[in-house]
PDB file of C-alpha atoms and ligand atoms in Angstrom:
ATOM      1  CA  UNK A   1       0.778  16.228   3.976  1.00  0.00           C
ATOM      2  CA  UNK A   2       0.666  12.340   5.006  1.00  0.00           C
ATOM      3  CA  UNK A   3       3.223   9.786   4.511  1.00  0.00           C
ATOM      4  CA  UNK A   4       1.478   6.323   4.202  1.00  0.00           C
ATOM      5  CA  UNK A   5       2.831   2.674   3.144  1.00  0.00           C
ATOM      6  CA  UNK A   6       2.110   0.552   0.729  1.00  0.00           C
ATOM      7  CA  UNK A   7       2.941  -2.903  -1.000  1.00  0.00           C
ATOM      8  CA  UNK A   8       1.974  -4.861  -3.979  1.00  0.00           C
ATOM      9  CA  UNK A   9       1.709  -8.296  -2.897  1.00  0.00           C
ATOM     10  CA  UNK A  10       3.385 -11.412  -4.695  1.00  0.00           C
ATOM     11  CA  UNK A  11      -0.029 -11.475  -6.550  1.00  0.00           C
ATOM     12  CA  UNK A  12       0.417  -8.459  -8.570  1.00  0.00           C
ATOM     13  CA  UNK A  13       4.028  -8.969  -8.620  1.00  0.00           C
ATOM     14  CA  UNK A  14       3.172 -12.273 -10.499  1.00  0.00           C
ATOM     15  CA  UNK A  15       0.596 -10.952 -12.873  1.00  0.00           C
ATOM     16  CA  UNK A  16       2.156  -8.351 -13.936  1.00  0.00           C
ATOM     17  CA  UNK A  17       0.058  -5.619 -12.574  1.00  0.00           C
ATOM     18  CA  UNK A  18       3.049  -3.537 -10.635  1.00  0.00           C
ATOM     19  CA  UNK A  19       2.496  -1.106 -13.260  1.00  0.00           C
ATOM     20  CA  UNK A  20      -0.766  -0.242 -13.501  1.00  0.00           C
ATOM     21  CA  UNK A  21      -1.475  -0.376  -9.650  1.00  0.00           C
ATOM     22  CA  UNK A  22       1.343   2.738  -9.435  1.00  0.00           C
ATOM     23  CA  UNK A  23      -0.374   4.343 -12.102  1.00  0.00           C
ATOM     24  CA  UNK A  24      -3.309   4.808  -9.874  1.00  0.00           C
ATOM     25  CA  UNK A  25      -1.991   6.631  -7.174  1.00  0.00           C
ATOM     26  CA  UNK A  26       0.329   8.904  -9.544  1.00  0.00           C
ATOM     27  CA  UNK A  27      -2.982   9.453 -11.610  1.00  0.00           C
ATOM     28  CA  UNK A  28      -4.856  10.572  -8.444  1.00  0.00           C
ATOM     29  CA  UNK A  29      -2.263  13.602  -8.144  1.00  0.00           C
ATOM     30  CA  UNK A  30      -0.128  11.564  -5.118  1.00  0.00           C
ATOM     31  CA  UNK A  31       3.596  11.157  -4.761  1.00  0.00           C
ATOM     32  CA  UNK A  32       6.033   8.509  -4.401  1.00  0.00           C
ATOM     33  CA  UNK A  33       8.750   9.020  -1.815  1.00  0.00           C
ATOM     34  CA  UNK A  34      10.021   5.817  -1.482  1.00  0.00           C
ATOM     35  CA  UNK A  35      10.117   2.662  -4.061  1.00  0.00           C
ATOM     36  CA  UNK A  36      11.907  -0.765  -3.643  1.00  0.00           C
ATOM     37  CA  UNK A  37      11.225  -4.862  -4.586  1.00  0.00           C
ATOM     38  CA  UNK A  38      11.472  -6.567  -1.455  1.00  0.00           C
ATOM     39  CA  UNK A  39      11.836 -10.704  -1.012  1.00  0.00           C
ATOM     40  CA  UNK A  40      10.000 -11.110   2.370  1.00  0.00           C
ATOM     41  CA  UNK A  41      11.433 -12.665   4.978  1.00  0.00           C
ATOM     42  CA  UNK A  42       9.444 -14.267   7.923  1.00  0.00           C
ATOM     43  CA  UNK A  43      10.771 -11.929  10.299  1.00  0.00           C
ATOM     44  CA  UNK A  44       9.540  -9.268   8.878  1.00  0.00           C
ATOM     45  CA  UNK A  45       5.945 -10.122   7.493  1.00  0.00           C
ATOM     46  CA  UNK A  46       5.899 -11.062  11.261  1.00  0.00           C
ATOM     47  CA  UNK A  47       6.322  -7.905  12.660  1.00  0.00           C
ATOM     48  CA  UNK A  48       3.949  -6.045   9.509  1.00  0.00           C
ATOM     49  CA  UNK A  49       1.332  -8.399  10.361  1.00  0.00           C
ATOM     50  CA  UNK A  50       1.479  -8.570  14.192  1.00  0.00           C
ATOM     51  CA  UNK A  51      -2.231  -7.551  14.547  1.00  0.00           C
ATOM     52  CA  UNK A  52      -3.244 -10.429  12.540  1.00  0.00           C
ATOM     53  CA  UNK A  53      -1.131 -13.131  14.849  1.00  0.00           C
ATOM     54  CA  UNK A  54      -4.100 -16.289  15.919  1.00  0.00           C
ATOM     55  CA  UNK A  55      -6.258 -15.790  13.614  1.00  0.00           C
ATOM     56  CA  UNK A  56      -7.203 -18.576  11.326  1.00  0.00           C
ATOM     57  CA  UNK A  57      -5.706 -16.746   8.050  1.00  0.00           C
ATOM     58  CA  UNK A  58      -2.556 -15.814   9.431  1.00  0.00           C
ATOM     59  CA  UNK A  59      -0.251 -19.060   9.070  1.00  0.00           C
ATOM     60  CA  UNK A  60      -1.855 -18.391   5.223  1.00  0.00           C
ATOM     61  CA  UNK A  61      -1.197 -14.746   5.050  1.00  0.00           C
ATOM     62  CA  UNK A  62       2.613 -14.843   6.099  1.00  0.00           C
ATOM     63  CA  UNK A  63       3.005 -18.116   3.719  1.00  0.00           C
ATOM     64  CA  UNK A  64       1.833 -16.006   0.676  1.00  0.00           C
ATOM     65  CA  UNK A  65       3.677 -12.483   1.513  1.00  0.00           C
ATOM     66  CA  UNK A  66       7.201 -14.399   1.794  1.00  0.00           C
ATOM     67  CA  UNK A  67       6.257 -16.383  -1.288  1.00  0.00           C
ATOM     68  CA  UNK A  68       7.574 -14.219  -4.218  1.00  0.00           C
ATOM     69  CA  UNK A  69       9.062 -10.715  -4.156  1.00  0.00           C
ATOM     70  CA  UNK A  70       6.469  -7.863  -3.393  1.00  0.00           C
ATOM     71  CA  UNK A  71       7.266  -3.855  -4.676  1.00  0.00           C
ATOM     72  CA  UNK A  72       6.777  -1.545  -1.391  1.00  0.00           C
ATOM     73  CA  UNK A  73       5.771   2.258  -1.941  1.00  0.00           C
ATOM     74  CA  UNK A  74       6.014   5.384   0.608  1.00  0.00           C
ATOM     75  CA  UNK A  75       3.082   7.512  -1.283  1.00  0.00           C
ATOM     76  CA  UNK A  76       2.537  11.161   0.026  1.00  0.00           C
ATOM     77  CA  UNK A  77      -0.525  13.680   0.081  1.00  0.00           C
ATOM     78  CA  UNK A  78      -2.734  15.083   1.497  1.00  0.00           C
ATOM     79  CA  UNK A  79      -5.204  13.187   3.729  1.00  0.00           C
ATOM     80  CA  UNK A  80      -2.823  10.394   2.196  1.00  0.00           C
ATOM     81  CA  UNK A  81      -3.523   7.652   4.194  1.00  0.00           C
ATOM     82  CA  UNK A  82      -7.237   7.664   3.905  1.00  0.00           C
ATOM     83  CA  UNK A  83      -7.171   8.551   0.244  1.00  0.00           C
ATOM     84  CA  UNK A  84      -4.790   5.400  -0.424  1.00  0.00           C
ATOM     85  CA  UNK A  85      -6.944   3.163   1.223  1.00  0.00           C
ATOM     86  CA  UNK A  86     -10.175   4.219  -0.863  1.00  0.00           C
ATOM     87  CA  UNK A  87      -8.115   4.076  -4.033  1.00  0.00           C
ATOM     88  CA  UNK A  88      -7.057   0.293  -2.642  1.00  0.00           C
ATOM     89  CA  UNK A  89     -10.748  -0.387  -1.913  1.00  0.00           C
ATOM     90  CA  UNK A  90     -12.488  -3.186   0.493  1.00  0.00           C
ATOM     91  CA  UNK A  91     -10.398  -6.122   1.369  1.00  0.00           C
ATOM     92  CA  UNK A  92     -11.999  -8.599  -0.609  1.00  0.00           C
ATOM     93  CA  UNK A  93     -12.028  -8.369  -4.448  1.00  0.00           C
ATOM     94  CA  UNK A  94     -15.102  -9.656  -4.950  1.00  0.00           C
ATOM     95  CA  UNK A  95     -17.081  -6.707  -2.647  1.00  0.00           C
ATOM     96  CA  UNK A  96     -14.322  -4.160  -3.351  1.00  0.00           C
ATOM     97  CA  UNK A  97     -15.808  -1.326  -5.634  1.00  0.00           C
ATOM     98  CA  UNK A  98     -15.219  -0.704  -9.314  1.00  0.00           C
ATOM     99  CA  UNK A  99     -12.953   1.974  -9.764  1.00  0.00           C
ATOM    100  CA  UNK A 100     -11.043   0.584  -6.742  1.00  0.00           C
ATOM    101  CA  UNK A 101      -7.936  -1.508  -7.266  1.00  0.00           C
ATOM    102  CA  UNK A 102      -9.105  -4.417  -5.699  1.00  0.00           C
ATOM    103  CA  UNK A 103     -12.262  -4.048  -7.000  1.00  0.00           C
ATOM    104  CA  UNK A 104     -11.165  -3.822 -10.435  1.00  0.00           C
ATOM    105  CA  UNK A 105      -8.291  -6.480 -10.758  1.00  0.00           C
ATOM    106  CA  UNK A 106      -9.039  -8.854  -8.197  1.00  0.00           C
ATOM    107  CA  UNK A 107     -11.237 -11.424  -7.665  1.00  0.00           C
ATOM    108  CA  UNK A 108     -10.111 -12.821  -3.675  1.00  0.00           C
ATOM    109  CA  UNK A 109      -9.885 -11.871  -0.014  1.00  0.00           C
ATOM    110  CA  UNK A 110      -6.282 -13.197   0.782  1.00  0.00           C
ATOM    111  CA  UNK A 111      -4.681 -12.546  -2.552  1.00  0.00           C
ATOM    112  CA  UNK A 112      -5.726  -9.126  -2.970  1.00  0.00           C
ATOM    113  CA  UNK A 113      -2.812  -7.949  -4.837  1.00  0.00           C
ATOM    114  CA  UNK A 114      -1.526  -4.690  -2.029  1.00  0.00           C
ATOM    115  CA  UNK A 115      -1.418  -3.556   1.163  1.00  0.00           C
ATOM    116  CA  UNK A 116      -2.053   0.198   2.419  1.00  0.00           C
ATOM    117  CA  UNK A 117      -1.631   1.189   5.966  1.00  0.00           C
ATOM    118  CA  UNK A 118      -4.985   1.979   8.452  1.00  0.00           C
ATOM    119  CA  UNK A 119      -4.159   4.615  10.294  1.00  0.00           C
ATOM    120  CA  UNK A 120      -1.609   7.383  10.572  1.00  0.00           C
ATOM    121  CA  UNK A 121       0.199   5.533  13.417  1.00  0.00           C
ATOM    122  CA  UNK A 122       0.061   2.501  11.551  1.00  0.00           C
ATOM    123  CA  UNK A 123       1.627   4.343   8.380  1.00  0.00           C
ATOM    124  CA  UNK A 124       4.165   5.698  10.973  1.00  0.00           C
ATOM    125  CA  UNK A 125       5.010   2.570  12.285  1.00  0.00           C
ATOM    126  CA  UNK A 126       5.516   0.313   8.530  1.00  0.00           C
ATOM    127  CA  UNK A 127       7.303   3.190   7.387  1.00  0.00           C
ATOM    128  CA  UNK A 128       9.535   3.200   9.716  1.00  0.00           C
ATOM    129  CA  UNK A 129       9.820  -1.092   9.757  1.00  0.00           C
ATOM    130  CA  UNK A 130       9.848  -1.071   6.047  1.00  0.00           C
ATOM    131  CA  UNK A 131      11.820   2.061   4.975  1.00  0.00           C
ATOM    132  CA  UNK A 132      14.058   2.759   7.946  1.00  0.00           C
ATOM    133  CA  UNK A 133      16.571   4.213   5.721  1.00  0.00           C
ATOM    134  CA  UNK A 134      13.942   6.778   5.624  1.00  0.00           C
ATOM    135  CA  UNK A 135      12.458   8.269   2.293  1.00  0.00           C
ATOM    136  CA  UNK A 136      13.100  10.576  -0.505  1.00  0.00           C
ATOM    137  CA  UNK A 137      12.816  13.798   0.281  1.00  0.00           C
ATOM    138  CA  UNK A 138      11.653  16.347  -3.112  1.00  0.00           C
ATOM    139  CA  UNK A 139       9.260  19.011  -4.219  1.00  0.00           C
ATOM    140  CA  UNK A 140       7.012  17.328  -6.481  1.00  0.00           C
ATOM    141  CA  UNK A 141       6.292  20.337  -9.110  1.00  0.00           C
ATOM    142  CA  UNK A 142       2.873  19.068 -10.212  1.00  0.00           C
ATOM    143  CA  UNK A 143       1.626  19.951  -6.876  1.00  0.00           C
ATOM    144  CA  UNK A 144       0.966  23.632  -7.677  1.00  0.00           C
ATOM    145  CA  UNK A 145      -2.062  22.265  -9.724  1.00  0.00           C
ATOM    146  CA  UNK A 146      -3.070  19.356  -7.585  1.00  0.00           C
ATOM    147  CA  UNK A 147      -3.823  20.846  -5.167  1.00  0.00           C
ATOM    148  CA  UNK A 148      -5.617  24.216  -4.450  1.00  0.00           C
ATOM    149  CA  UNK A 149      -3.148  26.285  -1.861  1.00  0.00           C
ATOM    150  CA  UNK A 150      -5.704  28.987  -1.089  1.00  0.00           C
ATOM    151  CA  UNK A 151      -8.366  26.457   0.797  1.00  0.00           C
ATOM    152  CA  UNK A 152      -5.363  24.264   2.003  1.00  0.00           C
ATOM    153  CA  UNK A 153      -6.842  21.351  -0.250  1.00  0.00           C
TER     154      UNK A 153
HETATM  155  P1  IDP B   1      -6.715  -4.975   4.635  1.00  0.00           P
HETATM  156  O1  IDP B   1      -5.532  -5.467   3.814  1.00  0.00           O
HETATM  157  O2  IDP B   1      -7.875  -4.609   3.750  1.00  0.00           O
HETATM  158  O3  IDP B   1      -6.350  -3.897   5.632  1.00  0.00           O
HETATM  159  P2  IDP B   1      -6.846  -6.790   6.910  1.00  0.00           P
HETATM  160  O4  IDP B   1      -8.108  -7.137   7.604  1.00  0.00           O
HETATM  161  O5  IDP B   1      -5.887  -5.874   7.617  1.00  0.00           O
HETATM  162  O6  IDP B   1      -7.238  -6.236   5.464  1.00  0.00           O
HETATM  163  O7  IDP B   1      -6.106  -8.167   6.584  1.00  0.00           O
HETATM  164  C1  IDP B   1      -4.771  -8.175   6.145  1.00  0.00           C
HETATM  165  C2  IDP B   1      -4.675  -9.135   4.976  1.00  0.00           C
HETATM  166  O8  IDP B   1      -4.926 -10.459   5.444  1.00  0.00           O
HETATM  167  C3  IDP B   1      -5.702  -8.912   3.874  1.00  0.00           C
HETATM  168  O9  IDP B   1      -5.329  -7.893   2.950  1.00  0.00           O
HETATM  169  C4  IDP B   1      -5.765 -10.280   3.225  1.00  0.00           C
HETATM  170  O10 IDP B   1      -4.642 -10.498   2.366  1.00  0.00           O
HETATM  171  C5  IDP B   1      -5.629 -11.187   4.437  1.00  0.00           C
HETATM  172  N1  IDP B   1      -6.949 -11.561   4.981  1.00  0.00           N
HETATM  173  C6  IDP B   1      -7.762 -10.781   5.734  1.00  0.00           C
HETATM  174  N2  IDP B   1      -8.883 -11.431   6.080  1.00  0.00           N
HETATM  175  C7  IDP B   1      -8.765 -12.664   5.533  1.00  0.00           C
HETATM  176  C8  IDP B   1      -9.622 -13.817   5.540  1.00  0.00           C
HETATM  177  O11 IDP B   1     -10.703 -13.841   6.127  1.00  0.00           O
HETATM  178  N3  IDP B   1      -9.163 -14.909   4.866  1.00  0.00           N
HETATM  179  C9  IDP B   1      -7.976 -14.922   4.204  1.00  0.00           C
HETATM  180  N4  IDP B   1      -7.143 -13.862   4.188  1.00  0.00           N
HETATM  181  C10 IDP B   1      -7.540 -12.743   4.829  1.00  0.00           C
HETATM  182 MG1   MG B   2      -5.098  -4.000   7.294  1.00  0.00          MG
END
């Protein structure tokens, strides 16, 4: 099992889509360990998007995630992190896939209503700066028929 991070931005805060972007992952058989509305603060959309820091969009991307209140998710399976981000689709709505969220409900490359982490070490490292309370620990009982325990998948 893989823990990985994710957060609907203030777009799909805003329109309403909180909802329905949850629904997704649940749907898919995953788990939520960890749920909370979040006002951004500078510091730490900062530190989240460190990687991004010089390039052109950033001043733009740090103006937007601070703007309104975003809903942050620790989602578990397995293979979780990889998983998430092919549920979350490519980064820009318009080239994103149907099927995908972003390729179903968005329409832009900056506001592309969530984020989902990269990489294991990436999901290790947002966890930890976003949830450092840690998260929920439970046995999710829908699991026995997610997933098949004799091929470990
Ligand atoms: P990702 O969210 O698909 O992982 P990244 O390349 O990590 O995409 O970029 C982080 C976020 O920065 C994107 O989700 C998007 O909101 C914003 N962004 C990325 N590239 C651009 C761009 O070229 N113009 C405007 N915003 C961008
Ligand atoms: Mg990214």
């Amino acid at each position: 099992m893989e823990t990985t991070f994710i957060f609907v931005k203030p777009d799909g805060v805003q329109r309403g889509l909180v909802g329905q972007i949850l629904t997704r992952f649940e749907r898919k058989g995953l788990q939520v360990v960890g749920a909370k509305m979040i006002k951004v603060d500078e510091e730490l959309a900062g530190k989240h998007y460190a990687e991004h820091e010089g390039k052109p969009f950033y001043p733009g991307l740090i103006k937007f995630v601070t703007s309104s209140p975003i809903m942050a998710f620790a989602i578990r399976g397995v293979d979780a992190v990889t998983v998430c981000r092919k549920v979350i689709g490519a980064t820009n709505g318009r080239n994103a896939e149907p099927g995908t969220i972003r390729g179903d409900l968005g329409m832009s490359g900056s506001y592309n209503l969530i984020h989902g982490s990269d990489s294991i070490e990436s999901a290790n490292r947002e966890l930890a700066l976003w949830f450092p309370e840690g998260v929920i620990e439970y046995d999710k009982s829908s699991n026995f028929w997610t997933y098949d325990a004799s091929d470990r998948g």
